[in-house]
C-alpha positions in Angstrom: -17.2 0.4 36.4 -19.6 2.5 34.4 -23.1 1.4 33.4 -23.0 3.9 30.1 -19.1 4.9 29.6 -18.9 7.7 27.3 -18.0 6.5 23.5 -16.5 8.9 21.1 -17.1 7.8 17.5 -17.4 9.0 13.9 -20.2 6.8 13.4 -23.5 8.7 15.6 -26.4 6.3 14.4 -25.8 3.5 16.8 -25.2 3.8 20.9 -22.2 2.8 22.0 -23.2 0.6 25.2 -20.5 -1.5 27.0 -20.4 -2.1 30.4 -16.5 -0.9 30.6 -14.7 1.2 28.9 -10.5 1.1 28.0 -8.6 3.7 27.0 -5.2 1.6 26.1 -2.2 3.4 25.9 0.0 0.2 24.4 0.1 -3.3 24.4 0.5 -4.1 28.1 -2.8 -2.2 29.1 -4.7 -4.1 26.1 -2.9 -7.1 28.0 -4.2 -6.3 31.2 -8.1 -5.4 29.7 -8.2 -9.0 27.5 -7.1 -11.2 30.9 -9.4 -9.3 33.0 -11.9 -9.6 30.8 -11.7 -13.6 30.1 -11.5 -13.7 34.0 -15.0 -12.1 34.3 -16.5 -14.0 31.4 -16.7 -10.8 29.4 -16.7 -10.3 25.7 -14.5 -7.7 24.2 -14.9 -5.4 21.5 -12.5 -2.6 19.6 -12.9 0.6 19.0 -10.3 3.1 17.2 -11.7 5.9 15.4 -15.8 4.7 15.1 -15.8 5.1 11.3 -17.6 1.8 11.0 -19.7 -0.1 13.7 -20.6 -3.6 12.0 -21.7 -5.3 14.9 -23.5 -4.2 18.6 -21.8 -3.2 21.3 -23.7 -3.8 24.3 -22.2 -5.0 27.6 -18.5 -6.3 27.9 -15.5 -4.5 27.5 -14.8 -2.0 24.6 -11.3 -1.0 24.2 -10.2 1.9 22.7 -6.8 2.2 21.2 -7.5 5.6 20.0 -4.7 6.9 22.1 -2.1 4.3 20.6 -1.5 6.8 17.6 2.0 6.3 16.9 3.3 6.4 13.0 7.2 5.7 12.2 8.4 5.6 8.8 11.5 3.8 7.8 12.1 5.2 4.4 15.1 2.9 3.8 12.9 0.0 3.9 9.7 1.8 2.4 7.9 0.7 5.7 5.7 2.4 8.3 4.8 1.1 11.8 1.6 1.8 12.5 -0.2 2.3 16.2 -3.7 1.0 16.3 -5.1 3.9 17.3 -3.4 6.3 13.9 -5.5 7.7 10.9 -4.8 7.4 7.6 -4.1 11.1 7.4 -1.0 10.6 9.9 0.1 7.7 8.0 0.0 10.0 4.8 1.4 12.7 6.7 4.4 11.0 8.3 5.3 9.1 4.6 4.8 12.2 2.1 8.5 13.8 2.9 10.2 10.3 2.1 8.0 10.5 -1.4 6.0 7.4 0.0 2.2 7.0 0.2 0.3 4.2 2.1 -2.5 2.6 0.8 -5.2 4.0 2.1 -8.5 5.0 1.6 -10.7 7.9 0.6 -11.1 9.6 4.0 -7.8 10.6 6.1 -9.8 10.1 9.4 -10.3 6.5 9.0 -8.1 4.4 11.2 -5.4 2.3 9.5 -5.1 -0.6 11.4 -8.8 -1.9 11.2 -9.6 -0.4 7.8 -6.5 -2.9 6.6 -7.6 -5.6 8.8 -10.9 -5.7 6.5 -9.1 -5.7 3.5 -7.8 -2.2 2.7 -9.3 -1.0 -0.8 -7.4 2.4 -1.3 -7.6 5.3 -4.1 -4.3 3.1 -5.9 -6.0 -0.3 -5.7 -6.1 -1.1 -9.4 -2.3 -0.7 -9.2 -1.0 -2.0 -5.7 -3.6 -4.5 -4.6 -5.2 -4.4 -0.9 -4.0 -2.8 1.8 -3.7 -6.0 3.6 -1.3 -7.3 0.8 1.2 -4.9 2.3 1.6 -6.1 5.9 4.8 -7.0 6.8 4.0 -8.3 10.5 1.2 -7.4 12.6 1.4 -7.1 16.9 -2.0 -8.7 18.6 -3.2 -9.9 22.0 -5.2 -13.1 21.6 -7.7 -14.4 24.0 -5.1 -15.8 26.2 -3.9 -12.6 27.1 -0.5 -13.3 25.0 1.2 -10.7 22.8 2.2 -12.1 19.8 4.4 -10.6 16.9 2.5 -12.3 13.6 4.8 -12.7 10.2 4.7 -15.2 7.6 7.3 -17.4 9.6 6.4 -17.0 12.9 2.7 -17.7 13.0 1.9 -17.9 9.8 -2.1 -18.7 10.4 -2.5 -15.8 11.9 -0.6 -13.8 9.7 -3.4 -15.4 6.9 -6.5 -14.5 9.2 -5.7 -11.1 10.2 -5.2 -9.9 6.6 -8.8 -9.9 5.6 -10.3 -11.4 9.0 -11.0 -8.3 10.7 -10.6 -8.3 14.3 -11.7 -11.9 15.3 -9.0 -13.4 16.1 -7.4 -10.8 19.0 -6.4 -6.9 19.0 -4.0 -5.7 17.2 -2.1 -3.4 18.4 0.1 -2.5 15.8 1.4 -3.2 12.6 4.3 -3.0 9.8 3.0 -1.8 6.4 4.8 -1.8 3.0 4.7 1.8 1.4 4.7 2.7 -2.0 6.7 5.2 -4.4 4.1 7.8 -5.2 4.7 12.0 -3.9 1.8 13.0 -6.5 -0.9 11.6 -8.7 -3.2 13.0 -11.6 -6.8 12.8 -10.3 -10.5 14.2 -9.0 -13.8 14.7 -10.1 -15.8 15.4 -12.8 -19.7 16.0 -12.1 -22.5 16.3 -14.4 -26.1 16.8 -13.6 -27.9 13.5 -12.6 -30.1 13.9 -15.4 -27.4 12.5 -17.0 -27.0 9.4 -14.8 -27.6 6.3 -17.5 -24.9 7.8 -20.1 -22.4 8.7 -17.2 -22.9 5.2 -16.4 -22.8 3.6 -19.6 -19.8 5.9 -20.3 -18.1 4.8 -17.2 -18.4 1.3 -17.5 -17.3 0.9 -21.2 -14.1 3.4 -20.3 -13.2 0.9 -17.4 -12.7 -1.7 -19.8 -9.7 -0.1 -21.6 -7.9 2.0 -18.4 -4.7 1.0 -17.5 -4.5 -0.5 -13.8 -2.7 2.4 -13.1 -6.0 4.0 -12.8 -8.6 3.4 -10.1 -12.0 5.4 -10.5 -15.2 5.3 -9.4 -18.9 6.9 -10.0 -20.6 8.3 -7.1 -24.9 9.2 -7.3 -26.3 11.5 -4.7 -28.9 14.4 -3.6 -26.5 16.8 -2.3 -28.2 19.1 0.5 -28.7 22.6 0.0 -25.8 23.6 2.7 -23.7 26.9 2.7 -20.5 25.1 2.1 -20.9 23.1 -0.7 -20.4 24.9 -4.6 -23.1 26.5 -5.5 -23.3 24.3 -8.3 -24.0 21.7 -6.3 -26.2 22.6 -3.9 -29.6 21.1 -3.5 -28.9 18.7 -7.0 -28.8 15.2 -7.7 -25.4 14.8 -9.1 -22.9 11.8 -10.3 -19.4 12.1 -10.4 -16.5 10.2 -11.9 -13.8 10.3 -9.3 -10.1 9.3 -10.7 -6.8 8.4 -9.8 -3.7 7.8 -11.9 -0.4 7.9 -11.1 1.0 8.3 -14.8 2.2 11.5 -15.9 -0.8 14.6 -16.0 -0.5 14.7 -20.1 -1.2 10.9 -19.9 -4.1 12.0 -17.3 -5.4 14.5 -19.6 -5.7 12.1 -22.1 -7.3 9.1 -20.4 -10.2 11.2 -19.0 -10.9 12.9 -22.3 -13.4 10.7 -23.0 -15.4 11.1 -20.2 -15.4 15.0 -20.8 -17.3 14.5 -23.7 -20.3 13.0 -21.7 -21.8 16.2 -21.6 -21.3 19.7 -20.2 -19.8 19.0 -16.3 -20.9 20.8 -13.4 -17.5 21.3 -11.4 -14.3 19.6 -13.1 -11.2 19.4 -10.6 -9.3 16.4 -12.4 -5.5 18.1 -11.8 -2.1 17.3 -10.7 -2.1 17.3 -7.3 0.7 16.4 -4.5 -0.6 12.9 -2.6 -1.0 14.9 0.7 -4.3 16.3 -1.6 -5.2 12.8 -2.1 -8.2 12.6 0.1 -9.8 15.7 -2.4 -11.2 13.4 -4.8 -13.7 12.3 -2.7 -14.4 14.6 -0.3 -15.4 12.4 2.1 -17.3 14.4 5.1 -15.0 15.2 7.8 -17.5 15.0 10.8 -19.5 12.4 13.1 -22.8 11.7 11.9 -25.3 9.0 11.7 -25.2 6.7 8.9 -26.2 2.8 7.6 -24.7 1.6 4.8 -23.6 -1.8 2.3 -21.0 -2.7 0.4 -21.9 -5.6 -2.2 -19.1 -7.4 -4.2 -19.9 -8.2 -7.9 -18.2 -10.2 -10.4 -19.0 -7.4 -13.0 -22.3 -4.9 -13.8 -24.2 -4.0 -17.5 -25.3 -0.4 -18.0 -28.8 -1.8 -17.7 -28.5 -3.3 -14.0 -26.5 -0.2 -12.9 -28.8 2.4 -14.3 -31.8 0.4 -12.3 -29.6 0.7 -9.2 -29.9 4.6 -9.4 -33.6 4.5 -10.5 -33.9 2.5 -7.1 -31.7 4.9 -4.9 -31.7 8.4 -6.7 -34.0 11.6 -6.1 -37.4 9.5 -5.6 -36.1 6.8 -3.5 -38.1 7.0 -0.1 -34.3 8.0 1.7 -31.5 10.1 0.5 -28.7 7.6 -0.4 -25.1 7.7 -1.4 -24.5 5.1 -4.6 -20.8 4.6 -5.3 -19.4 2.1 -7.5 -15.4 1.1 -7.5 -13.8 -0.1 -10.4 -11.7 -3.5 -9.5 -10.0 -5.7 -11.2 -6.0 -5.2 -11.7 -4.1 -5.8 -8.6 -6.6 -6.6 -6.4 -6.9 -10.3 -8.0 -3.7 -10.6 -7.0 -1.3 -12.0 -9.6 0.6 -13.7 -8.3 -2.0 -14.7 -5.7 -1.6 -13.6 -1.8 -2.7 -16.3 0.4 -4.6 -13.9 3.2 -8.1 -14.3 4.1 -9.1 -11.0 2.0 -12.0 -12.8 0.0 -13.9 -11.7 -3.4 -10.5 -11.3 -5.9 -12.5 -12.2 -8.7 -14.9 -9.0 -8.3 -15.5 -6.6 -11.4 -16.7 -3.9 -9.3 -18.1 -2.7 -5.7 -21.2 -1.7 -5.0 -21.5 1.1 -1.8 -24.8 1.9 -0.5 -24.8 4.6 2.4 -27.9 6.6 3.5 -28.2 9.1 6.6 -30.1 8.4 9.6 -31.6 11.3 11.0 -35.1 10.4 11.0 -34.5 7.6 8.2 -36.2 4.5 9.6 -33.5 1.6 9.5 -36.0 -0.9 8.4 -36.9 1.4 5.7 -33.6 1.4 4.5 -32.6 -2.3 5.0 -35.9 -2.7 2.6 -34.3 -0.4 -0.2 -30.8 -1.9 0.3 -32.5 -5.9 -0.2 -33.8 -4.2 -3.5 -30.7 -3.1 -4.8 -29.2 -6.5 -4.2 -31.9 -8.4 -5.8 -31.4 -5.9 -8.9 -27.1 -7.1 -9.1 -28.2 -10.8 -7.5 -27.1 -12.3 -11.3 -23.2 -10.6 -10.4 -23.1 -11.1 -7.0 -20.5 -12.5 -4.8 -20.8 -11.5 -1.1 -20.2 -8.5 1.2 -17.6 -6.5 1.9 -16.3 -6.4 5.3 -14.9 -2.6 5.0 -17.9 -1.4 3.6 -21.1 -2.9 5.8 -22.0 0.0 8.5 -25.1 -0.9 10.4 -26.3 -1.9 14.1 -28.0 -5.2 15.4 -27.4 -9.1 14.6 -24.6 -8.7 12.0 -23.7 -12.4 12.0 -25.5 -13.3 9.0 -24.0 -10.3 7.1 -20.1 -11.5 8.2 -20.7 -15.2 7.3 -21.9 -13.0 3.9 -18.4 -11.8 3.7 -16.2 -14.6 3.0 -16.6 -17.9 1.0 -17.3 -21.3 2.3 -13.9 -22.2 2.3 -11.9 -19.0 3.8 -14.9 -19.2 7.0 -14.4 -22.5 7.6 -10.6 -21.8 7.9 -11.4 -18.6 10.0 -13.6 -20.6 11.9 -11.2 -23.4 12.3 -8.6 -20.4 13.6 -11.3 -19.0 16.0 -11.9 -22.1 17.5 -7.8 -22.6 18.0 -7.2 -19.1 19.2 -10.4 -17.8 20.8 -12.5 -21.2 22.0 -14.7 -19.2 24.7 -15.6 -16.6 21.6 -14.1 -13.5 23.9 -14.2 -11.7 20.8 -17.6 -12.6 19.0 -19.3 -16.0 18.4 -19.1 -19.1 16.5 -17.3 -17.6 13.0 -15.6 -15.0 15.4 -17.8 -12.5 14.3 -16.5 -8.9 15.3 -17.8 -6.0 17.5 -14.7 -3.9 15.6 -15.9 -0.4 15.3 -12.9 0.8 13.8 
């Protein structure tokens, strides 16, 4: 047993610190880690990919499923299985020659399996719903040690807790996703100057009211840095960008984003057909480790006023660079007809996504600006979301955040059935995932 185990992760802000590390390479050797661990009193924590780290890590036993990678598509069924360990990217990768597409999100290097425990709010939300509304069954040790196979039949609590609940109530090892029909979409991004922030805004938000929910868009505010391979355009400017997705026809597209191009004159326009394998170019998403803190706020809807505040708060004179994103909702994701899962927040107009660096950003500094920003959207606000809260220390407070009274109580209630000596966090469960 290692004091300091080396910990690969996406995530580089926060150390990595358990007492022993896993590498599982299936279900028996996650087996074999959980019933060693409840042996030795130890608490257990996740780890696939380190895209997000909600919770410490210090002491126990983290196990890694990186290596349990597998993807098999049934194309017959419109189904992928999915190893706890695989990206997003694979997933895409392994459905694009059946003309399928998983639900996933922005960034191929994500891992599936944790990013759709949280939820799942993918590039085709408005149209398909959560990722989590797509899980046929799901494979997880509990606290006993015992492998179950999860589907609404065989047991169906579980099968409600794990879709939304994160990783409190076992590991998962693997599930069985529903794919959808899409090979290609119309989509990108159009970026104007952030001089131009308010009207983008205002734009933005009156457009969302009359888009089809074939159409899932966002607008993202930052300071990009003045780095050799970004545009030139873009280099060293505060910019804010309209990122779309639509999977009607490209003359449909054309016409559904023509009033945004009349904002103003855009710095870089890549709205185009594209094959879904391209997917993961509308946003661009940095493809290497760094160091990051970030928040994800749920709100029942946002005025112009309130929004262009936000990016007074965050924008070129904030004390810390910070990434401002805000996803449209709505459509699928309230679910109609309703899914019973734990996935909370259906009612939400809009996310709000607050990410800022953290080389040499003090975290207090930017927990300060983040409590800001919430007190500026406090009138629309319904809680966190799970997928989208990145930060180290005492996170308990921020998880109770993420669900209401009556979906904690229940995943409290299945905690306490499943997990009484809290092997995987403490009273509500509360995870160490690190995806």
């Amino acid at each position: 047993m290692s004091a300091t185990p080396a910990v690969d992760s996406f995530q580089t802000g926060f150390t990595l610190g358990p007492d022993l590390l896993v590498e599982a390479t299936g279900a028996e050797g996650v087996r074999a880690a959980v019933r060693d661990a409840a042996a030795r009193g130890l608490p257990v924590s996740v780890h696939a990919t380190g895209h997000g780290l909600p919770g410490p890590v210090e002491g126990g036993v983290l196990i890694s499923t990186r290596r349990m990678d597998s993807v098999t598509v049934d194309p017959g069924r419109r189904t992928a299985r999915v190893g706890a360990g695989a990206t997003w990217g694979a997933v895409i990768a392994a459905a694009a020659p059946h003309g399928l597409a998983p639900l996933n999100g922005s960034s191929p290097g994500v891992g599936a399996v944790s990013y759709t425990l949280g939820g799942g709010l993918g590039i085709l939300a408005r149209e398909f719903g959560y990722a989590a509304d797509h899980v046929r069954s799901l494979d997880v040790v509990t606290a006993d040690g015992v492998l179950r196979h999860v589907t609404p039949d065989a047991e169906p609590d579980l099968f409600w807790g794990l879709r939304g609940g994160g990783h409190r109530l076992g590991v998962v090892t693997g599930l069985e996703i529903g794919l959808v029909p899409v090979a290609r979409l119309y989509g990108g991004s159009l970026a104007f100057d952030g001089d131009a922030a308010p009207e983008v805004l205002r734009r933005w938000l009156e457009w969302t009211r009359t888009v089809p929910e074939t159409c899932s868009s966002s607008v993202a505010a930052l300071r990009y840095p003045d780095m050799p391979q970004l545009p030139e355009a873009l280099r060293g400017r505060y910019v804010v960008s309209v990122r779309v997705a639509y999977t009607g026809t490209t003359a449909d597209g054309e016409a559904l984003v023509a009033p945004l191009r009349t904002v103003g004159p855009a710095l870089s326009d890549s709205l185009r057909e594209m094959p879904y394998t391209d997917s993961h170019t509308i946003h661009s998403d940095p493809p290497f480790p760094h160091a990051y803190y970030g928040e994800g706020l749920m709100l029942r809807d946002l005025d112009a006023g309130s929004a262009a505040r936000v990016l007074e708060l965050t924008g070129p004179k904030a004390p810390m660079m910070t990434v401002v994103q805000l996803n449209h909702l709505g459509g699928a994701l309230s679910a109609r007809p309703a899914v019973d899962s734990a996935v909370p927040h259906r009612e939400a107009g809009f996310l709000l996504r607050l990410l800022s660096p953290l080389d040499g950003t003090d975290v207090a500094a930017v927990r300060a600006l983040y409590a800001e920003v919430a007190g500026e959207t406090e009138p629309y606000a319904l809680g966190r979301a799970l997928n989208f809260s990145f930060g180290g220390g005492d996170r308990a407070e921020t998880y109770r955040d993420c669900h209401g009274p009556g979906t904690r109580e229940r995943l409290a209630g299945l905690v306490s059935r499943y997990d009484p000596a809290s092997l995987f966090g403490g009273p509500y469960g509360i995870s160490r995932d690190v995806r």
